[in-house]
């Protein structure tokens, strides 16, 4: 096979460009330093401040921050009452945590197929998978685009099922003008470094239901409460607390909370820049042979987390791996989102087999995630476009 770093063996870029990267500025650093110089490194006021800010941004009544996005999903399943014998419907086109959260509660993940154009979970496939054991749906806003919330919420109301919106990709996204975080029964966020805003790690669950809110707080902190209204012994002193359920230590530190709060001050700017880059990619690739683009629904004003191209393999002489490797030779370090969850050995041991979700499986063979993050310059974006066009043209039939 020929070396794709053509033009005298020189790649498009001299330095690597990765698919995602955090943006940390002096405001973020100063916010963290302020906490380090304070009296509270954890369980302090920075956590409360972050939770209030998340409510302000989304319009949700309650927010509970946790140690990471996976903990947030697990907490949502707990508060939703998911337990052994239940089933939870989700998409295979996501990170493993979106299904593992059901397993943690002793429930069974059921995989619904995706819409082949939007790549989000298909409401029709959800309907086909609902039965008397279905307790909840974990609907993932894949790439940041909101799922078809009207239809999925209607399904949940009709079947008395709770909706957990996995918004790990979608903080800042709006659906019909309403912020993600203020629509589903639960919405979870992730603050991993490649996400739109970061705390290094961290997560959150947002809800408008006070009972759910109280359960989420218990789950985050060992099942322990200092709220006299929830205790058996209501007459003890301020030192007193009770464990009233079995929870975990999924607390977020004040250090991380301060960083996320500072990052949220830049959310509008981050969203705008991500949308600008996605628009440049759309213009460059929308009519380019060998490439199929993800369709975006009109209802979603998307804070784009990932930008994915789908390869039209019928027009190419090679498969995805060769294209991926060729882009790497041009110093464009891409990724693939995601391997269908039930492909993994652990899930195969549980009895899952290929063929469950044909749309997702076909997409997986063809998808490549291009670099997208706010710190990218226009020159960075141009280099991605040039490299993709160079490689695709080389392999066109």
Short mmCIF file of C-alpha atoms in Angstrom, two decimals:
data_model
loop_
_atom_site.label_atom_id
_atom_site.label_comp_id
_atom_site.label_asym_id
_atom_site.label_seq_id
_atom_site.Cartn_x
_atom_site.Cartn_y
_atom_site.Cartn_z
CA UNK A 1 0.00 0.00 0.00
CA UNK A 2 1.30 3.46 -0.89
CA UNK A 3 2.33 5.94 1.76
CA UNK A 4 -0.44 8.53 1.94
CA UNK A 5 1.88 11.24 3.23
CA UNK A 6 2.34 12.23 -0.39
CA UNK A 7 3.63 15.47 -1.87
CA UNK A 8 7.22 14.51 -1.24
CA UNK A 9 6.32 12.47 1.81
CA UNK A 10 5.30 15.55 3.78
CA UNK A 11 2.07 15.41 5.81
CA UNK A 12 -0.48 18.21 5.72
CA UNK A 13 0.47 19.20 9.26
CA UNK A 14 3.84 19.30 10.97
CA UNK A 15 2.36 18.68 14.45
CA UNK A 16 -0.37 16.31 15.64
CA UNK A 17 -3.93 17.58 16.00
CA UNK A 18 -6.07 15.46 18.32
CA UNK A 19 -9.81 14.93 18.20
CA UNK A 20 -10.46 16.72 21.50
CA UNK A 21 -8.72 18.93 24.02
CA UNK A 22 -9.69 21.03 27.04
CA UNK A 23 -9.47 24.83 27.14
CA UNK A 24 -8.04 26.09 30.45
CA UNK A 25 -7.39 29.81 30.93
CA UNK A 26 -6.19 32.02 33.78
CA UNK A 27 -9.72 32.44 35.14
CA UNK A 28 -9.96 28.66 35.55
CA UNK A 29 -6.55 28.45 37.20
CA UNK A 30 -7.37 31.29 39.58
CA UNK A 31 -10.68 29.66 40.51
CA UNK A 32 -8.86 26.48 41.51
CA UNK A 33 -6.15 28.38 43.39
CA UNK A 34 -8.83 30.22 45.32
CA UNK A 35 -10.25 26.94 46.59
CA UNK A 36 -6.79 25.59 47.41
CA UNK A 37 -6.27 28.64 49.62
CA UNK A 38 -9.67 28.27 51.26
CA UNK A 39 -10.86 26.23 54.24
CA UNK A 40 -12.80 23.69 52.16
CA UNK A 41 -11.33 21.31 49.60
CA UNK A 42 -14.44 19.13 49.56
CA UNK A 43 -18.04 19.25 50.86
CA UNK A 44 -17.80 23.02 50.79
CA UNK A 45 -19.41 26.10 49.21
CA UNK A 46 -17.92 25.59 45.74
CA UNK A 47 -20.10 22.50 45.27
CA UNK A 48 -23.24 24.41 46.23
CA UNK A 49 -22.25 27.25 43.90
CA UNK A 50 -21.82 24.87 40.96
CA UNK A 51 -25.20 23.24 41.59
CA UNK A 52 -26.90 26.64 41.66
CA UNK A 53 -25.15 27.65 38.43
CA UNK A 54 -26.26 24.48 36.64
CA UNK A 55 -29.85 25.23 37.65
CA UNK A 56 -29.50 28.82 36.41
CA UNK A 57 -28.11 27.71 33.05
CA UNK A 58 -30.65 24.95 32.40
CA UNK A 59 -33.72 26.15 34.29
CA UNK A 60 -33.87 22.86 36.20
CA UNK A 61 -35.09 23.03 39.80
CA UNK A 62 -32.42 20.75 41.27
CA UNK A 63 -28.85 19.74 40.45
CA UNK A 64 -26.60 17.22 42.19
CA UNK A 65 -22.94 17.08 41.18
CA UNK A 66 -20.99 13.85 41.44
CA UNK A 67 -17.50 12.49 40.92
CA UNK A 68 -17.98 11.67 37.21
CA UNK A 69 -20.55 11.13 34.50
CA UNK A 70 -20.73 7.39 35.14
CA UNK A 71 -21.61 8.01 38.79
CA UNK A 72 -24.28 10.44 37.59
CA UNK A 73 -25.90 7.76 35.43
CA UNK A 74 -25.74 5.24 38.25
CA UNK A 75 -27.32 7.75 40.63
CA UNK A 76 -30.10 8.49 38.15
CA UNK A 77 -30.91 4.78 37.86
CA UNK A 78 -30.97 4.50 41.65
CA UNK A 79 -33.31 7.47 42.06
CA UNK A 80 -35.50 6.11 39.24
CA UNK A 81 -35.97 2.92 41.25
CA UNK A 82 -34.19 0.64 38.78
CA UNK A 83 -33.59 -2.72 40.42
CA UNK A 84 -32.96 -6.40 39.77
CA UNK A 85 -35.36 -7.85 37.22
CA UNK A 86 -35.97 -4.51 35.48
CA UNK A 87 -34.97 -3.62 31.95
CA UNK A 88 -33.47 -0.33 30.80
CA UNK A 89 -33.54 0.61 27.11
CA UNK A 90 -30.57 2.46 25.68
CA UNK A 91 -28.53 2.84 22.50
CA UNK A 92 -25.44 0.79 21.61
CA UNK A 93 -23.91 3.87 19.96
CA UNK A 94 -22.50 5.36 23.15
CA UNK A 95 -19.86 4.90 25.82
CA UNK A 96 -20.28 1.76 27.93
CA UNK A 97 -21.48 3.71 30.99
CA UNK A 98 -24.87 4.35 29.36
CA UNK A 99 -25.62 0.63 29.62
CA UNK A 100 -23.45 -0.29 32.59
CA UNK A 101 -25.60 1.96 34.79
CA UNK A 102 -28.39 -0.61 34.45
CA UNK A 103 -26.09 -3.51 35.27
CA UNK A 104 -24.92 -1.77 38.44
CA UNK A 105 -28.52 -1.86 39.65
CA UNK A 106 -29.00 -5.53 38.72
CA UNK A 107 -31.14 -4.63 35.70
CA UNK A 108 -30.75 -5.71 32.08
CA UNK A 109 -29.75 -3.28 29.33
CA UNK A 110 -31.88 -3.57 26.20
CA UNK A 111 -30.40 -2.03 23.06
CA UNK A 112 -32.63 -0.08 20.70
CA UNK A 113 -31.33 0.75 17.24
CA UNK A 114 -30.41 4.23 16.03
CA UNK A 115 -31.78 6.45 13.32
CA UNK A 116 -29.32 5.92 10.42
CA UNK A 117 -29.40 9.65 9.56
CA UNK A 118 -29.18 11.34 12.98
CA UNK A 119 -27.34 8.48 14.77
CA UNK A 120 -29.55 9.06 17.83
CA UNK A 121 -31.72 6.38 19.41
CA UNK A 122 -34.81 5.64 17.31
CA UNK A 123 -38.19 6.21 19.00
CA UNK A 124 -39.69 3.46 16.85
CA UNK A 125 -37.02 1.01 18.02
CA UNK A 126 -37.68 2.07 21.61
CA UNK A 127 -41.37 1.22 21.18
CA UNK A 128 -40.53 -2.23 19.80
CA UNK A 129 -38.39 -3.03 22.86
CA UNK A 130 -40.79 -1.95 25.62
CA UNK A 131 -42.43 -4.61 27.74
CA UNK A 132 -43.75 -5.00 31.29
CA UNK A 133 -40.16 -5.14 32.65
CA UNK A 134 -39.10 -1.79 31.17
CA UNK A 135 -38.34 0.66 33.98
CA UNK A 136 -36.42 3.45 32.25
CA UNK A 137 -34.94 4.70 29.01
CA UNK A 138 -31.41 6.08 28.85
CA UNK A 139 -31.49 8.25 25.72
CA UNK A 140 -28.09 9.61 24.68
CA UNK A 141 -27.73 13.01 22.99
CA UNK A 142 -25.12 11.63 20.62
CA UNK A 143 -22.51 14.17 19.46
CA UNK A 144 -24.44 16.83 21.40
CA UNK A 145 -27.59 16.70 19.28
CA UNK A 146 -30.73 16.32 21.36
CA UNK A 147 -32.71 13.14 20.88
CA UNK A 148 -36.29 13.40 19.63
CA UNK A 149 -37.48 14.46 23.07
CA UNK A 150 -41.11 15.16 22.25
CA UNK A 151 -41.70 11.68 20.92
CA UNK A 152 -39.62 9.89 23.54
CA UNK A 153 -41.25 11.82 26.40
CA UNK A 154 -44.66 10.91 24.96
CA UNK A 155 -43.68 7.23 24.89
CA UNK A 156 -42.52 7.42 28.50
CA UNK A 157 -45.73 9.08 29.69
CA UNK A 158 -47.89 6.55 27.86
CA UNK A 159 -45.98 3.56 29.27
CA UNK A 160 -45.25 5.04 32.73
CA UNK A 161 -41.50 4.81 32.12
CA UNK A 162 -38.89 7.26 33.40
CA UNK A 163 -36.60 9.08 30.97
CA UNK A 164 -32.92 9.50 31.80
CA UNK A 165 -31.39 11.81 29.22
CA UNK A 166 -27.67 11.08 28.97
CA UNK A 167 -26.45 14.58 28.20
CA UNK A 168 -22.74 13.80 28.53
CA UNK A 169 -22.32 15.38 25.08
CA UNK A 170 -25.00 18.04 25.20
CA UNK A 171 -24.53 20.64 27.92
CA UNK A 172 -25.47 23.92 26.22
CA UNK A 173 -27.78 22.26 23.69
CA UNK A 174 -31.37 23.46 23.45
CA UNK A 175 -34.41 21.54 22.23
CA UNK A 176 -37.16 23.80 20.87
CA UNK A 177 -35.58 26.67 22.78
CA UNK A 178 -35.52 24.82 26.10
CA UNK A 179 -32.19 23.83 27.65
CA UNK A 180 -31.19 20.20 27.89
CA UNK A 181 -31.34 19.50 31.61
CA UNK A 182 -34.87 20.82 32.06
CA UNK A 183 -36.88 18.37 29.98
CA UNK A 184 -36.37 14.71 30.96
CA UNK A 185 -37.07 13.17 34.38
CA UNK A 186 -33.30 13.08 34.84
CA UNK A 187 -30.50 14.60 32.77
CA UNK A 188 -26.89 13.62 33.36
CA UNK A 189 -23.81 15.62 32.40
CA UNK A 190 -20.12 14.73 32.21
CA UNK A 191 -17.19 17.05 32.87
CA UNK A 192 -14.44 14.88 31.39
CA UNK A 193 -11.64 16.91 29.67
CA UNK A 194 -12.87 16.26 26.11
CA UNK A 195 -16.39 17.47 26.94
CA UNK A 196 -17.60 21.03 26.35
CA UNK A 197 -16.74 22.09 29.92
CA UNK A 198 -14.46 20.18 32.27
CA UNK A 199 -13.53 19.69 35.88
CA UNK A 200 -10.83 17.14 35.05
CA UNK A 201 -13.53 14.67 36.02
CA UNK A 202 -17.03 15.22 37.31
CA UNK A 203 -20.68 14.76 36.54
CA UNK A 204 -24.13 15.99 37.45
CA UNK A 205 -27.76 14.92 37.53
CA UNK A 206 -30.51 17.50 37.00
CA UNK A 207 -34.17 16.97 37.80
CA UNK A 208 -37.35 18.92 38.56
CA UNK A 209 -38.59 16.33 41.05
CA UNK A 210 -37.80 16.98 44.73
CA UNK A 211 -38.14 13.33 45.75
CA UNK A 212 -35.64 12.32 43.08
CA UNK A 213 -33.37 15.14 44.24
CA UNK A 214 -33.32 13.85 47.82
CA UNK A 215 -32.54 10.32 46.63
CA UNK A 216 -29.69 11.58 44.43
CA UNK A 217 -28.10 13.41 47.37
CA UNK A 218 -28.32 10.30 49.54
CA UNK A 219 -26.81 8.11 46.84
CA UNK A 220 -23.88 10.50 46.36
CA UNK A 221 -22.85 10.38 50.01
CA UNK A 222 -23.10 6.88 51.53
CA UNK A 223 -26.87 7.09 52.02
CA UNK A 224 -26.15 9.43 54.93
CA UNK A 225 -28.27 12.48 55.75
CA UNK A 226 -28.21 15.38 58.19
CA UNK A 227 -31.72 16.43 57.16
CA UNK A 228 -33.88 16.06 60.28
CA UNK A 229 -36.98 15.63 58.12
CA UNK A 230 -35.54 12.36 56.79
CA UNK A 231 -34.20 11.00 60.09
CA UNK A 232 -35.82 8.65 62.60
CA UNK A 233 -34.31 10.53 65.55
CA UNK A 234 -35.35 14.11 64.94
CA UNK A 235 -34.35 15.52 68.32
CA UNK A 236 -30.58 15.05 68.27
CA UNK A 237 -28.01 17.83 68.07
CA UNK A 238 -26.31 19.39 65.06
CA UNK A 239 -23.56 16.78 65.23
CA UNK A 240 -26.01 13.97 64.50
CA UNK A 241 -26.52 12.15 61.18
CA UNK A 242 -28.09 8.89 60.06
CA UNK A 243 -27.46 6.41 57.29
CA UNK A 244 -30.90 5.69 55.91
CA UNK A 245 -29.94 3.87 52.70
CA UNK A 246 -26.91 2.29 51.05
CA UNK A 247 -25.08 4.85 48.93
CA UNK A 248 -21.58 5.51 47.67
CA UNK A 249 -18.87 8.11 48.03
CA UNK A 250 -19.46 9.80 44.69
CA UNK A 251 -18.80 13.33 45.92
CA UNK A 252 -17.18 16.00 43.77
CA UNK A 253 -14.41 18.04 45.37
CA UNK A 254 -14.60 21.82 45.70
CA UNK A 255 -11.44 21.98 43.57
CA UNK A 256 -13.22 20.36 40.64
CA UNK A 257 -16.45 22.24 41.29
CA UNK A 258 -14.64 25.58 41.09
CA UNK A 259 -13.08 24.61 37.77
CA UNK A 260 -16.43 23.54 36.26
CA UNK A 261 -18.11 26.74 37.51
CA UNK A 262 -15.40 28.84 35.86
CA UNK A 263 -15.72 26.81 32.67
CA UNK A 264 -19.47 27.37 32.61
CA UNK A 265 -18.82 31.10 32.34
CA UNK A 266 -17.42 30.30 28.88
CA UNK A 267 -20.16 27.87 27.84
CA UNK A 268 -21.79 30.27 25.36
CA UNK A 269 -18.43 31.05 23.77
CA UNK A 270 -17.46 27.38 23.64
CA UNK A 271 -20.78 26.48 22.01
CA UNK A 272 -20.45 29.24 19.42
CA UNK A 273 -16.94 28.17 18.42
CA UNK A 274 -17.90 24.51 18.21
CA UNK A 275 -20.82 25.45 15.98
CA UNK A 276 -18.53 27.57 13.78
CA UNK A 277 -16.12 24.68 13.27
CA UNK A 278 -18.96 22.25 12.54
CA UNK A 279 -20.35 24.71 9.97
CA UNK A 280 -16.96 24.90 8.24
CA UNK A 281 -16.81 21.11 8.09
CA UNK A 282 -20.39 20.92 6.79
CA UNK A 283 -19.63 23.38 4.00
CA UNK A 284 -16.49 21.50 3.01
CA UNK A 285 -17.89 17.97 3.10
CA UNK A 286 -21.63 18.25 2.36
CA UNK A 287 -21.21 17.52 -1.34
CA UNK A 288 -17.84 15.79 -1.24
CA UNK A 289 -17.80 12.27 -2.71
CA UNK A 290 -17.10 9.41 -0.33
CA UNK A 291 -18.48 11.24 2.71
CA UNK A 292 -21.95 11.19 4.32
CA UNK A 293 -22.79 13.72 7.02
CA UNK A 294 -24.89 13.35 10.15
CA UNK A 295 -28.34 14.89 9.82
CA UNK A 296 -29.40 17.39 12.47
CA UNK A 297 -33.03 17.79 13.47
CA UNK A 298 -34.47 21.30 13.33
CA UNK A 299 -35.56 21.14 16.98
CA UNK A 300 -31.99 20.86 18.27
CA UNK A 301 -29.77 23.92 18.65
CA UNK A 302 -26.72 21.74 19.18
CA UNK A 303 -23.64 22.48 21.22
CA UNK A 304 -21.56 20.18 19.05
CA UNK A 305 -19.37 17.84 21.11
CA UNK A 306 -18.24 15.51 18.33
CA UNK A 307 -18.06 15.89 14.58
CA UNK A 308 -18.42 12.58 12.77
CA UNK A 309 -18.13 11.75 9.11
CA UNK A 310 -19.56 8.56 7.73
CA UNK A 311 -17.57 6.99 4.93
CA UNK A 312 -19.50 5.98 1.83
CA UNK A 313 -17.59 2.73 1.44
CA UNK A 314 -19.32 1.92 -1.83
CA UNK A 315 -17.37 4.82 -3.36
CA UNK A 316 -14.03 3.91 -1.78
CA UNK A 317 -11.44 1.27 -2.54
CA UNK A 318 -10.60 0.63 1.14
CA UNK A 319 -12.28 0.38 4.52
CA UNK A 320 -12.35 2.67 7.52
CA UNK A 321 -9.04 1.50 9.04
CA UNK A 322 -7.03 2.56 5.99
CA UNK A 323 -8.67 5.99 5.96
CA UNK A 324 -8.08 6.36 9.70
CA UNK A 325 -4.40 5.40 9.38
CA UNK A 326 -3.94 7.69 6.40
CA UNK A 327 -5.31 10.67 8.31
CA UNK A 328 -2.93 9.85 11.16
CA UNK A 329 -0.07 9.94 8.65
CA UNK A 330 -1.20 13.50 7.89
CA UNK A 331 -0.98 14.29 11.65
CA UNK A 332 -4.77 14.34 12.01
CA UNK A 333 -5.39 12.10 15.02
CA UNK A 334 -9.03 11.06 14.79
CA UNK A 335 -11.12 8.69 16.88
CA UNK A 336 -14.15 6.42 16.46
CA UNK A 337 -17.35 6.96 18.50
CA UNK A 338 -18.44 4.34 19.34
CA UNK A 339 -17.87 0.61 19.27
CA UNK A 340 -21.36 -0.85 19.82
CA UNK A 341 -21.48 -1.76 23.50
CA UNK A 342 -22.66 -5.32 22.99
CA UNK A 343 -19.58 -6.06 20.86
CA UNK A 344 -17.44 -6.08 24.01
CA UNK A 345 -16.35 -9.44 25.50
CA UNK A 346 -18.07 -8.69 28.81
CA UNK A 347 -21.43 -8.19 27.09
CA UNK A 348 -20.94 -11.26 24.89
CA UNK A 349 -20.50 -13.28 28.08
CA UNK A 350 -23.88 -11.96 29.19
CA UNK A 351 -25.42 -13.41 26.05
CA UNK A 352 -25.56 -10.42 23.70
CA UNK A 353 -24.79 -11.11 20.04
CA UNK A 354 -24.16 -9.08 16.93
CA UNK A 355 -27.17 -8.33 14.77
CA UNK A 356 -29.30 -6.66 17.46
CA UNK A 357 -29.06 -3.15 15.98
CA UNK A 358 -28.19 -3.30 12.26
CA UNK A 359 -28.20 0.48 11.74
CA UNK A 360 -25.73 1.05 14.57
CA UNK A 361 -23.53 -1.80 13.39
CA UNK A 362 -23.36 -0.48 9.83
CA UNK A 363 -22.56 3.01 11.09
CA UNK A 364 -19.78 1.74 13.31
CA UNK A 365 -17.95 0.28 10.32
CA UNK A 366 -18.01 3.66 8.55
CA UNK A 367 -17.62 6.39 11.20
CA UNK A 368 -14.61 8.58 11.94
CA UNK A 369 -14.55 11.39 14.52
CA UNK A 370 -12.67 14.48 13.34
CA UNK A 371 -10.95 17.02 15.64
CA UNK A 372 -13.37 19.50 17.20
CA UNK A 373 -12.68 21.75 20.19
CA UNK A 374 -12.86 25.52 20.82
CA UNK A 375 -9.10 26.13 20.92
CA UNK A 376 -8.74 25.01 17.30
CA UNK A 377 -7.69 27.85 15.03
CA UNK A 378 -9.10 28.38 11.55
CA UNK A 379 -5.75 27.08 10.26
CA UNK A 380 -6.27 23.89 12.29
CA UNK A 381 -9.72 23.47 10.80
CA UNK A 382 -8.39 24.06 7.29
CA UNK A 383 -5.70 21.43 7.81
CA UNK A 384 -8.33 18.86 8.80
CA UNK A 385 -10.41 19.67 5.74
CA UNK A 386 -7.40 19.47 3.43
CA UNK A 387 -6.24 16.18 4.93
CA UNK A 388 -9.67 14.55 4.72
CA UNK A 389 -10.13 15.62 1.13
CA UNK A 390 -6.63 14.50 0.21
CA UNK A 391 -7.11 11.04 1.71
CA UNK A 392 -10.64 10.49 0.42
CA UNK A 393 -9.74 11.59 -3.10
CA UNK A 394 -6.79 9.22 -3.09
CA UNK A 395 -9.06 6.27 -2.30
CA UNK A 396 -12.07 7.11 -4.46
CA UNK A 397 -12.98 4.46 -6.99
#
